[in-house]
Amino acid sequence: MDFPSALRDRRARRRLSQLDLALRAGTTQRYLSFVESGRSVPGRNMVVRLAESLELPLRERNELLLAAGYAPVYPESPLDDPVLAPVRTAIDHILRGHLPYPALVVDRGGDLIAANTAFDLITEGAAAELVGPGTNVYRLALHPDGLAPRIHNLAEWARHILARLGHLEELRAELAGYVPELEPSAGALGFAVPLRLRSSYGELRLMTTVTTFATAVDVTLAELKLEAFLPADPATAEALSAAAGSASAGQAPGNM
């Protein structure tokens, strides 16, 4: 895509007028109009300012720079790069600190980077090929051989998952095919969609929070998401604590 088209497309997706974007970027509507029509060629700094003003993800900012004929500004380091060692340490600390509740880290595509030991209670019974580092947690959630048979409120939870996959069209299409045509069941908390999951410690009712590295300037780091599960009721909190205690003692859980 050429730069004028790329800029117009991203501005339109954010429902900003040329004047809105010009004011954010510290320029004039006239100049922005010339840029979008191809009559003016913006400098590298102006492209960066426009991308920042559009609040684009770092990956898209690099794409906009490339479309304008400039080299990307934001690096994309492998997660095992020494420069990201402090990040890996921080992730490990957060995952362990969230125990006895499950937590995991995924990349932009939903592939699992890391998880704490409490996540094993979430994945119990799932097919081996759907579990572990590098597998896709969204597929794990909705696949018939994954969590789907154990989710009591599959309709609501599936909608919650699919709504997060707008940038992953092929995966979304695949997972939508696993979701049955069901009316959403009653029992939502009102402020959040709980995951109601059958487990060897009884039914778990879980809420989720998603955390990102807000000040990241590396594409890889900016796209990591830490998803933490929290108990939605006292019974779930007790079950998760009991499961953690059994795991520490090396005991096997009861039957599902």
PDB file of N, CA, C and O in Angstrom, residues 162-213:
ATOM      1  N   LEU A 162     -13.552 -14.582  20.403  1.00  0.00           N
ATOM      2  CA  LEU A 162     -13.597 -14.182  18.998  1.00  0.00           C
ATOM      3  C   LEU A 162     -13.499 -12.671  18.832  1.00  0.00           C
ATOM      4  O   LEU A 162     -12.947 -12.178  17.834  1.00  0.00           O
ATOM      5  N   ALA A 163     -14.019 -11.921  19.801  1.00  0.00           N
ATOM      6  CA  ALA A 163     -13.969 -10.461  19.718  1.00  0.00           C
ATOM      7  C   ALA A 163     -12.535  -9.935  19.783  1.00  0.00           C
ATOM      8  O   ALA A 163     -12.268  -8.802  19.369  1.00  0.00           O
ATOM      9  N   ARG A 164     -11.606 -10.747  20.271  1.00  0.00           N
ATOM     10  CA  ARG A 164     -10.211 -10.332  20.409  1.00  0.00           C
ATOM     11  C   ARG A 164      -9.373 -10.681  19.184  1.00  0.00           C
ATOM     12  O   ARG A 164      -8.176 -10.391  19.151  1.00  0.00           O
ATOM     13  N   LEU A 165      -9.989 -11.291  18.173  1.00  0.00           N
ATOM     14  CA  LEU A 165      -9.213 -11.831  17.053  1.00  0.00           C
ATOM     15  C   LEU A 165      -9.428 -11.079  15.747  1.00  0.00           C
ATOM     16  O   LEU A 165      -9.262 -11.652  14.670  1.00  0.00           O
ATOM     17  N   GLY A 166      -9.774  -9.811  15.852  1.00  0.00           N
ATOM     18  CA  GLY A 166     -10.024  -9.044  14.634  1.00  0.00           C
ATOM     19  C   GLY A 166      -8.826  -8.976  13.705  1.00  0.00           C
ATOM     20  O   GLY A 166      -8.973  -8.881  12.486  1.00  0.00           O
ATOM     21  N   HIS A 167      -7.602  -9.022  14.260  1.00  0.00           N
ATOM     22  CA  HIS A 167      -6.394  -8.924  13.444  1.00  0.00           C
ATOM     23  C   HIS A 167      -5.904 -10.290  12.978  1.00  0.00           C
ATOM     24  O   HIS A 167      -4.895 -10.372  12.271  1.00  0.00           O
ATOM     25  N   LEU A 168      -6.613 -11.355  13.346  1.00  0.00           N
ATOM     26  CA  LEU A 168      -6.218 -12.722  12.989  1.00  0.00           C
ATOM     27  C   LEU A 168      -7.388 -13.393  12.267  1.00  0.00           C
ATOM     28  O   LEU A 168      -8.046 -14.279  12.798  1.00  0.00           O
ATOM     29  N   GLU A 169      -7.622 -12.993  11.047  1.00  0.00           N
ATOM     30  CA  GLU A 169      -8.836 -13.388  10.333  1.00  0.00           C
ATOM     31  C   GLU A 169      -8.919 -14.899  10.115  1.00  0.00           C
ATOM     32  O   GLU A 169      -9.988 -15.500  10.287  1.00  0.00           O
ATOM     33  N   GLU A 170      -7.818 -15.528   9.720  1.00  0.00           N
ATOM     34  CA  GLU A 170      -7.856 -16.973   9.455  1.00  0.00           C
ATOM     35  C   GLU A 170      -8.135 -17.756  10.733  1.00  0.00           C
ATOM     36  O   GLU A 170      -8.946 -18.689  10.736  1.00  0.00           O
ATOM     37  N   LEU A 171      -7.477 -17.388  11.811  1.00  0.00           N
ATOM     38  CA  LEU A 171      -7.704 -18.072  13.084  1.00  0.00           C
ATOM     39  C   LEU A 171      -9.124 -17.846  13.561  1.00  0.00           C
ATOM     40  O   LEU A 171      -9.778 -18.780  14.049  1.00  0.00           O
ATOM     41  N   ARG A 172      -9.613 -16.641  13.404  1.00  0.00           N
ATOM     42  CA  ARG A 172     -10.986 -16.345  13.830  1.00  0.00           C
ATOM     43  C   ARG A 172     -11.995 -17.194  13.060  1.00  0.00           C
ATOM     44  O   ARG A 172     -12.950 -17.723  13.626  1.00  0.00           O
ATOM     45  N   ALA A 173     -11.782 -17.325  11.763  1.00  0.00           N
ATOM     46  CA  ALA A 173     -12.687 -18.133  10.945  1.00  0.00           C
ATOM     47  C   ALA A 173     -12.653 -19.594  11.381  1.00  0.00           C
ATOM     48  O   ALA A 173     -13.692 -20.259  11.449  1.00  0.00           O
ATOM     49  N   GLU A 174     -11.461 -20.109  11.680  1.00  0.00           N
ATOM     50  CA  GLU A 174     -11.339 -21.486  12.141  1.00  0.00           C
ATOM     51  C   GLU A 174     -12.083 -21.688  13.458  1.00  0.00           C
ATOM     52  O   GLU A 174     -12.881 -22.627  13.598  1.00  0.00           O
ATOM     53  N   LEU A 175     -11.840 -20.816  14.422  1.00  0.00           N
ATOM     54  CA  LEU A 175     -12.423 -20.997  15.742  1.00  0.00           C
ATOM     55  C   LEU A 175     -13.926 -20.764  15.742  1.00  0.00           C
ATOM     56  O   LEU A 175     -14.648 -21.407  16.509  1.00  0.00           O
ATOM     57  N   ALA A 176     -14.401 -19.885  14.886  1.00  0.00           N
ATOM     58  CA  ALA A 176     -15.852 -19.649  14.801  1.00  0.00           C
ATOM     59  C   ALA A 176     -16.574 -20.929  14.396  1.00  0.00           C
ATOM     60  O   ALA A 176     -17.719 -21.155  14.789  1.00  0.00           O
ATOM     61  N   GLY A 177     -15.890 -21.776  13.624  1.00  0.00           N
ATOM     62  CA  GLY A 177     -16.497 -23.031  13.205  1.00  0.00           C
ATOM     63  C   GLY A 177     -16.644 -24.037  14.329  1.00  0.00           C
ATOM     64  O   GLY A 177     -17.409 -24.991  14.217  1.00  0.00           O
ATOM     65  N   TYR A 178     -15.914 -23.835  15.433  1.00  0.00           N
ATOM     66  CA  TYR A 178     -16.026 -24.733  16.581  1.00  0.00           C
ATOM     67  C   TYR A 178     -17.139 -24.329  17.537  1.00  0.00           C
ATOM     68  O   TYR A 178     -17.515 -25.118  18.411  1.00  0.00           O
ATOM     69  N   VAL A 179     -17.656 -23.117  17.381  1.00  0.00           N
ATOM     70  CA  VAL A 179     -18.611 -22.579  18.352  1.00  0.00           C
ATOM     71  C   VAL A 179     -20.027 -22.978  17.972  1.00  0.00           C
ATOM     72  O   VAL A 179     -20.481 -22.678  16.868  1.00  0.00           O
ATOM     73  N   PRO A 180     -20.733 -23.663  18.844  1.00  0.00           N
ATOM     74  CA  PRO A 180     -22.102 -24.066  18.534  1.00  0.00           C
ATOM     75  C   PRO A 180     -23.040 -22.867  18.516  1.00  0.00           C
ATOM     76  O   PRO A 180     -22.772 -21.837  19.137  1.00  0.00           O
ATOM     77  N   GLU A 181     -24.139 -23.015  17.803  1.00  0.00           N
ATOM     78  CA  GLU A 181     -25.153 -21.960  17.764  1.00  0.00           C
ATOM     79  C   GLU A 181     -26.001 -22.067  19.023  1.00  0.00           C
ATOM     80  O   GLU A 181     -27.019 -22.753  19.062  1.00  0.00           O
ATOM     81  N   LEU A 182     -25.557 -21.386  20.062  1.00  0.00           N
ATOM     82  CA  LEU A 182     -26.256 -21.444  21.342  1.00  0.00           C
ATOM     83  C   LEU A 182     -26.605 -20.046  21.808  1.00  0.00           C
ATOM     84  O   LEU A 182     -25.880 -19.086  21.548  1.00  0.00           O
ATOM     85  N   GLU A 183     -27.733 -19.940  22.513  1.00  0.00           N
ATOM     86  CA  GLU A 183     -28.065 -18.683  23.151  1.00  0.00           C
ATOM     87  C   GLU A 183     -27.185 -18.516  24.376  1.00  0.00           C
ATOM     88  O   GLU A 183     -26.928 -19.492  25.089  1.00  0.00           O
ATOM     89  N   PRO A 184     -26.705 -17.298  24.635  1.00  0.00           N
ATOM     90  CA  PRO A 184     -25.901 -17.102  25.847  1.00  0.00           C
ATOM     91  C   PRO A 184     -26.681 -17.513  27.079  1.00  0.00           C
ATOM     92  O   PRO A 184     -27.860 -17.227  27.207  1.00  0.00           O
ATOM     93  N   SER A 185     -26.003 -18.208  27.992  1.00  0.00           N
ATOM     94  CA  SER A 185     -26.674 -18.648  29.212  1.00  0.00           C
ATOM     95  C   SER A 185     -26.707 -17.542  30.240  1.00  0.00           C
ATOM     96  O   SER A 185     -25.991 -16.548  30.141  1.00  0.00           O
ATOM     97  N   ALA A 186     -27.551 -17.692  31.245  1.00  0.00           N
ATOM     98  CA  ALA A 186     -27.671 -16.704  32.294  1.00  0.00           C
ATOM     99  C   ALA A 186     -26.521 -16.865  33.277  1.00  0.00           C
ATOM    100  O   ALA A 186     -25.770 -17.839  33.247  1.00  0.00           O
ATOM    101  N   GLY A 187     -26.373 -15.878  34.156  1.00  0.00           N
ATOM    102  CA  GLY A 187     -25.400 -16.025  35.232  1.00  0.00           C
ATOM    103  C   GLY A 187     -24.151 -15.199  35.074  1.00  0.00           C
ATOM    104  O   GLY A 187     -23.193 -15.396  35.812  1.00  0.00           O
ATOM    105  N   ALA A 188     -24.120 -14.248  34.104  1.00  0.00           N
ATOM    106  CA  ALA A 188     -22.965 -13.375  33.981  1.00  0.00           C
ATOM    107  C   ALA A 188     -22.892 -12.469  35.204  1.00  0.00           C
ATOM    108  O   ALA A 188     -23.904 -12.175  35.837  1.00  0.00           O
ATOM    109  N   LEU A 189     -21.693 -12.017  35.517  1.00  0.00           N
ATOM    110  CA  LEU A 189     -21.527 -11.198  36.710  1.00  0.00           C
ATOM    111  C   LEU A 189     -22.103  -9.803  36.544  1.00  0.00           C
ATOM    112  O   LEU A 189     -22.345  -9.104  37.508  1.00  0.00           O
ATOM    113  N   GLY A 190     -22.312  -9.372  35.322  1.00  0.00           N
ATOM    114  CA  GLY A 190     -22.813  -8.034  35.093  1.00  0.00           C
ATOM    115  C   GLY A 190     -21.709  -7.087  34.663  1.00  0.00           C
ATOM    116  O   GLY A 190     -21.902  -6.266  33.783  1.00  0.00           O
ATOM    117  N   PHE A 191     -20.527  -7.192  35.246  1.00  0.00           N
ATOM    118  CA  PHE A 191     -19.419  -6.314  34.875  1.00  0.00           C
ATOM    119  C   PHE A 191     -18.330  -7.047  34.103  1.00  0.00           C
ATOM    120  O   PHE A 191     -17.388  -6.434  33.620  1.00  0.00           O
ATOM    121  N   ALA A 192     -18.390  -8.364  34.018  1.00  0.00           N
ATOM    122  CA  ALA A 192     -17.374  -9.136  33.296  1.00  0.00           C
ATOM    123  C   ALA A 192     -17.950 -10.486  32.925  1.00  0.00           C
ATOM    124  O   ALA A 192     -18.870 -10.984  33.563  1.00  0.00           O
ATOM    125  N   VAL A 193     -17.408 -11.064  31.841  1.00  0.00           N
ATOM    126  CA  VAL A 193     -17.809 -12.407  31.430  1.00  0.00           C
ATOM    127  C   VAL A 193     -16.941 -13.409  32.168  1.00  0.00           C
ATOM    128  O   VAL A 193     -15.722 -13.447  31.953  1.00  0.00           O
ATOM    129  N   PRO A 194     -17.505 -14.216  33.058  1.00  0.00           N
ATOM    130  CA  PRO A 194     -16.683 -15.202  33.762  1.00  0.00           C
ATOM    131  C   PRO A 194     -16.501 -16.454  32.914  1.00  0.00           C
ATOM    132  O   PRO A 194     -17.356 -16.805  32.106  1.00  0.00           O
ATOM    133  N   LEU A 195     -15.374 -17.098  33.067  1.00  0.00           N
ATOM    134  CA  LEU A 195     -15.164 -18.424  32.496  1.00  0.00           C
ATOM    135  C   LEU A 195     -15.645 -19.434  33.538  1.00  0.00           C
ATOM    136  O   LEU A 195     -15.141 -19.465  34.651  1.00  0.00           O
ATOM    137  N   ARG A 196     -16.642 -20.225  33.168  1.00  0.00           N
ATOM    138  CA  ARG A 196     -17.160 -21.259  34.064  1.00  0.00           C
ATOM    139  C   ARG A 196     -16.636 -22.603  33.550  1.00  0.00           C
ATOM    140  O   ARG A 196     -17.117 -23.125  32.553  1.00  0.00           O
ATOM    141  N   LEU A 197     -15.625 -23.115  34.242  1.00  0.00           N
ATOM    142  CA  LEU A 197     -14.876 -24.261  33.741  1.00  0.00           C
ATOM    143  C   LEU A 197     -14.945 -25.429  34.722  1.00  0.00           C
ATOM    144  O   LEU A 197     -14.624 -25.276  35.909  1.00  0.00           O
ATOM    145  N   ARG A 198     -15.346 -26.602  34.229  1.00  0.00           N
ATOM    146  CA  ARG A 198     -15.339 -27.804  35.054  1.00  0.00           C
ATOM    147  C   ARG A 198     -13.899 -28.266  35.257  1.00  0.00           C
ATOM    148  O   ARG A 198     -13.104 -28.286  34.310  1.00  0.00           O
ATOM    149  N   SER A 199     -13.546 -28.618  36.484  1.00  0.00           N
ATOM    150  CA  SER A 199     -12.187 -29.060  36.776  1.00  0.00           C
ATOM    151  C   SER A 199     -12.230 -30.181  37.799  1.00  0.00           C
ATOM    152  O   SER A 199     -13.291 -30.510  38.356  1.00  0.00           O
ATOM    153  N   SER A 200     -11.079 -30.771  38.083  1.00  0.00           N
ATOM    154  CA  SER A 200     -10.988 -31.840  39.070  1.00  0.00           C
ATOM    155  C   SER A 200     -11.194 -31.316  40.491  1.00  0.00           C
ATOM    156  O   SER A 200     -11.288 -32.103  41.431  1.00  0.00           O
ATOM    157  N   TYR A 201     -11.275 -30.017  40.644  1.00  0.00           N
ATOM    158  CA  TYR A 201     -11.552 -29.413  41.949  1.00  0.00           C
ATOM    159  C   TYR A 201     -12.913 -28.725  41.963  1.00  0.00           C
ATOM    160  O   TYR A 201     -13.159 -27.834  42.769  1.00  0.00           O
ATOM    161  N   GLY A 202     -13.790 -29.153  41.079  1.00  0.00           N
ATOM    162  CA  GLY A 202     -15.118 -28.561  41.006  1.00  0.00           C
ATOM    163  C   GLY A 202     -15.174 -27.476  39.945  1.00  0.00           C
ATOM    164  O   GLY A 202     -14.203 -27.224  39.221  1.00  0.00           O
ATOM    165  N   GLU A 203     -16.322 -26.826  39.841  1.00  0.00           N
ATOM    166  CA  GLU A 203     -16.472 -25.771  38.841  1.00  0.00           C
ATOM    167  C   GLU A 203     -15.689 -24.538  39.271  1.00  0.00           C
ATOM    168  O   GLU A 203     -15.782 -24.072  40.405  1.00  0.00           O
ATOM    169  N   LEU A 204     -14.915 -24.000  38.324  1.00  0.00           N
ATOM    170  CA  LEU A 204     -14.169 -22.762  38.543  1.00  0.00           C
ATOM    171  C   LEU A 204     -14.884 -21.621  37.836  1.00  0.00           C
ATOM    172  O   LEU A 204     -15.287 -21.765  36.684  1.00  0.00           O
ATOM    173  N   ARG A 205     -15.043 -20.529  38.528  1.00  0.00           N
ATOM    174  CA  ARG A 205     -15.605 -19.313  37.920  1.00  0.00           C
ATOM    175  C   ARG A 205     -14.505 -18.265  37.963  1.00  0.00           C
ATOM    176  O   ARG A 205     -14.109 -17.797  39.024  1.00  0.00           O
ATOM    177  N   LEU A 206     -14.013 -17.915  36.773  1.00  0.00           N
ATOM    178  CA  LEU A 206     -12.810 -17.090  36.674  1.00  0.00           C
ATOM    179  C   LEU A 206     -13.049 -15.825  35.848  1.00  0.00           C
ATOM    180  O   LEU A 206     -13.727 -15.863  34.815  1.00  0.00           O
ATOM    181  N   MET A 207     -12.503 -14.741  36.315  1.00  0.00           N
ATOM    182  CA  MET A 207     -12.423 -13.519  35.525  1.00  0.00           C
ATOM    183  C   MET A 207     -10.994 -13.391  35.004  1.00  0.00           C
ATOM    184  O   MET A 207     -10.076 -14.019  35.537  1.00  0.00           O
ATOM    185  N   THR A 208     -10.798 -12.572  33.980  1.00  0.00           N
ATOM    186  CA  THR A 208      -9.446 -12.392  33.444  1.00  0.00           C
ATOM    187  C   THR A 208      -9.103 -10.907  33.352  1.00  0.00           C
ATOM    188  O   THR A 208      -9.973 -10.058  33.154  1.00  0.00           O
ATOM    189  N   THR A 209      -7.830 -10.624  33.510  1.00  0.00           N
ATOM    190  CA  THR A 209      -7.296  -9.289  33.248  1.00  0.00           C
ATOM    191  C   THR A 209      -6.149  -9.441  32.267  1.00  0.00           C
ATOM    192  O   THR A 209      -5.460 -10.466  32.251  1.00  0.00           O
ATOM    193  N   VAL A 210      -5.941  -8.434  31.425  1.00  0.00           N
ATOM    194  CA  VAL A 210      -4.863  -8.457  30.439  1.00  0.00           C
ATOM    195  C   VAL A 210      -3.948  -7.268  30.690  1.00  0.00           C
ATOM    196  O   VAL A 210      -4.407  -6.126  30.782  1.00  0.00           O
ATOM    197  N   THR A 211      -2.655  -7.541  30.800  1.00  0.00           N
ATOM    198  CA  THR A 211      -1.655  -6.516  31.063  1.00  0.00           C
ATOM    199  C   THR A 211      -0.656  -6.469  29.913  1.00  0.00           C
ATOM    200  O   THR A 211      -0.268  -7.508  29.383  1.00  0.00           O
ATOM    201  N   THR A 212      -0.256  -5.260  29.525  1.00  0.00           N
ATOM    202  CA  THR A 212       0.761  -5.093  28.484  1.00  0.00           C
ATOM    203  C   THR A 212       1.871  -4.186  29.003  1.00  0.00           C
ATOM    204  O   THR A 212       1.712  -3.494  30.001  1.00  0.00           O
ATOM    205  N   PHE A 213       3.008  -4.199  28.288  1.00  0.00           N
ATOM    206  CA  PHE A 213       4.112  -3.296  28.615  1.00  0.00           C
ATOM    207  C   PHE A 213       3.832  -1.967  27.914  1.00  0.00           C
ATOM    208  O   PHE A 213       4.148  -1.772  26.748  1.00  0.00           O
TER     209      PHE A 213
END
